Tab-separated table of C-alpha atoms in Angstrom:
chain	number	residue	atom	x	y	z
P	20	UNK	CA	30.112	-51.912	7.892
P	21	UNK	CA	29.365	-48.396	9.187
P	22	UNK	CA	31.323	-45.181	7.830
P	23	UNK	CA	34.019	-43.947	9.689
P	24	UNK	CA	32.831	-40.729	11.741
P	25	UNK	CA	36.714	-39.759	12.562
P	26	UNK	CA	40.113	-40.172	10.766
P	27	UNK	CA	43.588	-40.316	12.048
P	28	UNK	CA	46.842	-39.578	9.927
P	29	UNK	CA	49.863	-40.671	10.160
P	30	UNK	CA	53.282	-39.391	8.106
P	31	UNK	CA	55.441	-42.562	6.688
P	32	UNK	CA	58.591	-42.063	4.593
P	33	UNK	CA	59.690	-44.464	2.527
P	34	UNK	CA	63.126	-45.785	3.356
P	35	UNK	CA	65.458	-47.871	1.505
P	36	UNK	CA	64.613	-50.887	3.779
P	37	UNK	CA	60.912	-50.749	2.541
P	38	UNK	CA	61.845	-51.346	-1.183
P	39	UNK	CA	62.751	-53.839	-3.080
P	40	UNK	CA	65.879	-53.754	-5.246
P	41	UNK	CA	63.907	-51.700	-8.280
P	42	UNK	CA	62.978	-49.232	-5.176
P	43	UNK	CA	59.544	-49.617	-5.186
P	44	UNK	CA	57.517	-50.476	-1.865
P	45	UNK	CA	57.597	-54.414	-1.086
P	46	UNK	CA	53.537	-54.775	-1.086
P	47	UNK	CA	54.040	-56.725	2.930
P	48	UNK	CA	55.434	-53.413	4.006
P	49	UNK	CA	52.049	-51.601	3.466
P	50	UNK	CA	50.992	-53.636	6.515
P	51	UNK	CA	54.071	-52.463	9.157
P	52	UNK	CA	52.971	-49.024	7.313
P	53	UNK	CA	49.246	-49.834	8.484
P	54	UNK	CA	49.846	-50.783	11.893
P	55	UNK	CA	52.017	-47.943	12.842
P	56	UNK	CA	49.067	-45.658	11.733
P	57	UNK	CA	46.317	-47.942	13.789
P	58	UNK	CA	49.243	-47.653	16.736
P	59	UNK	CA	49.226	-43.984	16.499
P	60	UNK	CA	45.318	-43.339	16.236
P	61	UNK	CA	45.193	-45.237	19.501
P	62	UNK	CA	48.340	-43.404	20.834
P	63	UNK	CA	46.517	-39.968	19.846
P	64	UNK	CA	43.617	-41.279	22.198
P	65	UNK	CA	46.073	-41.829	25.542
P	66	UNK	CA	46.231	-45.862	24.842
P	67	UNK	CA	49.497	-47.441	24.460
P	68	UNK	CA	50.433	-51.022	23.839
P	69	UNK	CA	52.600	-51.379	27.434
P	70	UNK	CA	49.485	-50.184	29.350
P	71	UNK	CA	46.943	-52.133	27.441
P	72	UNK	CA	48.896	-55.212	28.294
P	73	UNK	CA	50.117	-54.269	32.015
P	74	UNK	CA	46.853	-52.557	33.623
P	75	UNK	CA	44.075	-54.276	31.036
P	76	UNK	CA	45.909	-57.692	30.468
P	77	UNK	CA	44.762	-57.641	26.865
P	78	UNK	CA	46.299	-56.642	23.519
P	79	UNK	CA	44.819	-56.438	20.142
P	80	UNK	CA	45.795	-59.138	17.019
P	81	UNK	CA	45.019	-58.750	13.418
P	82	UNK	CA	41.958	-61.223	12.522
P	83	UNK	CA	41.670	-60.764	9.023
P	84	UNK	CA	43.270	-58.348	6.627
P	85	UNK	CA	42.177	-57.234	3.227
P	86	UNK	CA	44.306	-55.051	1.274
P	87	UNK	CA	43.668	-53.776	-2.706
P	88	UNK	CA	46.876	-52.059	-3.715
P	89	UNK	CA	46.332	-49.114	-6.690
P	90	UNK	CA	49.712	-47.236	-7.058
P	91	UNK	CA	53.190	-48.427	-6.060
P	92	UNK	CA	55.193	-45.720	-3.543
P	93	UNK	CA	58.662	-45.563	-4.068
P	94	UNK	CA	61.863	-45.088	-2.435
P	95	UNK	CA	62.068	-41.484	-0.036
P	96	UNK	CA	57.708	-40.973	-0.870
P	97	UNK	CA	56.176	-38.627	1.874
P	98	UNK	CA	53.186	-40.977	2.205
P	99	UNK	CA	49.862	-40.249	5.042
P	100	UNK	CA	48.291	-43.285	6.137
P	101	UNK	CA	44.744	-42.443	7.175
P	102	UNK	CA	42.931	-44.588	9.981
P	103	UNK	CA	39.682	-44.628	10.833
P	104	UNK	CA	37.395	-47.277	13.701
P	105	UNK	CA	34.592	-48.484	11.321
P	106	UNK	CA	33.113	-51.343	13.808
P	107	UNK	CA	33.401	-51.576	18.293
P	108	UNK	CA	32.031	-55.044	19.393
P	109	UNK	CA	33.161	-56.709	22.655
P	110	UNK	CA	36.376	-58.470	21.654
P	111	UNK	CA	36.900	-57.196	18.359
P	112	UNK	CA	37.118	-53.907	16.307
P	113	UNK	CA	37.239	-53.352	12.746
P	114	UNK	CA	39.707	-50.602	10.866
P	115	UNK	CA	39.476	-48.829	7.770
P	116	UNK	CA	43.329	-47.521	6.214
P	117	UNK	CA	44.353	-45.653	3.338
P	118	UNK	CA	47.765	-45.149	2.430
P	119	UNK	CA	48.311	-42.347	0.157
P	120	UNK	CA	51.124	-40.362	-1.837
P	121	UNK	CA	49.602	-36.599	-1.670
P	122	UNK	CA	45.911	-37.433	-3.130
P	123	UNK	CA	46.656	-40.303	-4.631
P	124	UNK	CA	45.037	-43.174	-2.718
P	125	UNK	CA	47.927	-45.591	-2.882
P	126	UNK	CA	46.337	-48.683	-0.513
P	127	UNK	CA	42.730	-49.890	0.603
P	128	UNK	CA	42.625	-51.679	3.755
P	129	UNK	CA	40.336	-53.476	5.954
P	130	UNK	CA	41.219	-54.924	9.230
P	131	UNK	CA	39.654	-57.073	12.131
P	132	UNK	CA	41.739	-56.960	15.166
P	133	UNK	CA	40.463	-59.102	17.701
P	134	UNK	CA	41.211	-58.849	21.714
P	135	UNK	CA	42.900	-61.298	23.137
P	136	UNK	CA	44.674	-61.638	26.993
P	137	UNK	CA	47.938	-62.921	27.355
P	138	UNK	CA	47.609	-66.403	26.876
P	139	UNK	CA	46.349	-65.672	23.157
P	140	UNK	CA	42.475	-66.393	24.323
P	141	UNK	CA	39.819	-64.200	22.649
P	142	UNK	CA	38.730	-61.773	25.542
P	143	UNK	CA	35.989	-59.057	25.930
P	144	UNK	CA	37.797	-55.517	26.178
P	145	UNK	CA	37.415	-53.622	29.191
P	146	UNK	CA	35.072	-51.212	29.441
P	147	UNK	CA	37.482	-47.867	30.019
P	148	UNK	CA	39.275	-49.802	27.038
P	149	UNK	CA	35.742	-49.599	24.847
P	150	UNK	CA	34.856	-45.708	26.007
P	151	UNK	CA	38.480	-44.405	24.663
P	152	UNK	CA	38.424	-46.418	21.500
P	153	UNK	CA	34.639	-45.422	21.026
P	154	UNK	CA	36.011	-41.595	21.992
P	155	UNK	CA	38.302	-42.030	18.709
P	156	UNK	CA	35.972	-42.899	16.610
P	157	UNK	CA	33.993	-39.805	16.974
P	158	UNK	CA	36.650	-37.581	17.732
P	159	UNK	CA	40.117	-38.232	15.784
């Protein structure tokens, strides 16, 4: 997998809902906390889930997800989730996230997303589609 040329940050506070009852981040939530940073980085980049699906007729779905988690966040943490485009093919793309807690890396993860239209098919992205995500990774 290639380095990541660009990353993208996104601020996450913790909130009650995200903990469990010792207030401690419930380890599934580190994925909601992943794809709001992935939804961002593309928001940064002018593409927004509505648009992709109206004017492209595609949408992205998580493939495969691999997450190693270091350090627990807990309940009210300021955490940055960092995002960065690792891999562009023709109906996929692969992401690299951290979630941290100041510099403490608190979450590794890797994720496939592949592109799919609406009937849940695997489909090649469109081409302005491929320029702006290629335009993020170089330029987050």
């Amino acid at each position: 997998m290639a380095e990541p040329v660009a990353t993208h940050v996104t601020e996450i506070r913790v909130y009650y809902e995200d903990t469990d009852s010792e207030g401690i981040v419930y380890y599934a939530n580190y994925l909601k906390f992943a794809e709001r940073g992935r939804t961002e980085m593309l928001r940064a980049a002018g593409i927004d889930h509505p648009t992709l699906w109206d004017v492209h007729g595609v949408g992205f779905a998580v493939r495969r997800v691999s997450a190693d988690y270091l350090k627990p966040a807990r309940l009210d943490d300021a955490l940055t989730v960092h995002s960065s485009m690792t891999e562009i093919r023709g109906a996929s793309l692969s992401a690299q996230q951290t979630v941290r807690r100041g510099e403490d890396d608190l979450v590794h993860l890797q994720v496939k997303l592949a592109c799919v239209d609406r009937a849940g098919r695997p489909a090649r992205m469109p081409l302005p589609l491929r320029n702006a995500l290629h335009a993020i990774q170089n330029d987050v």
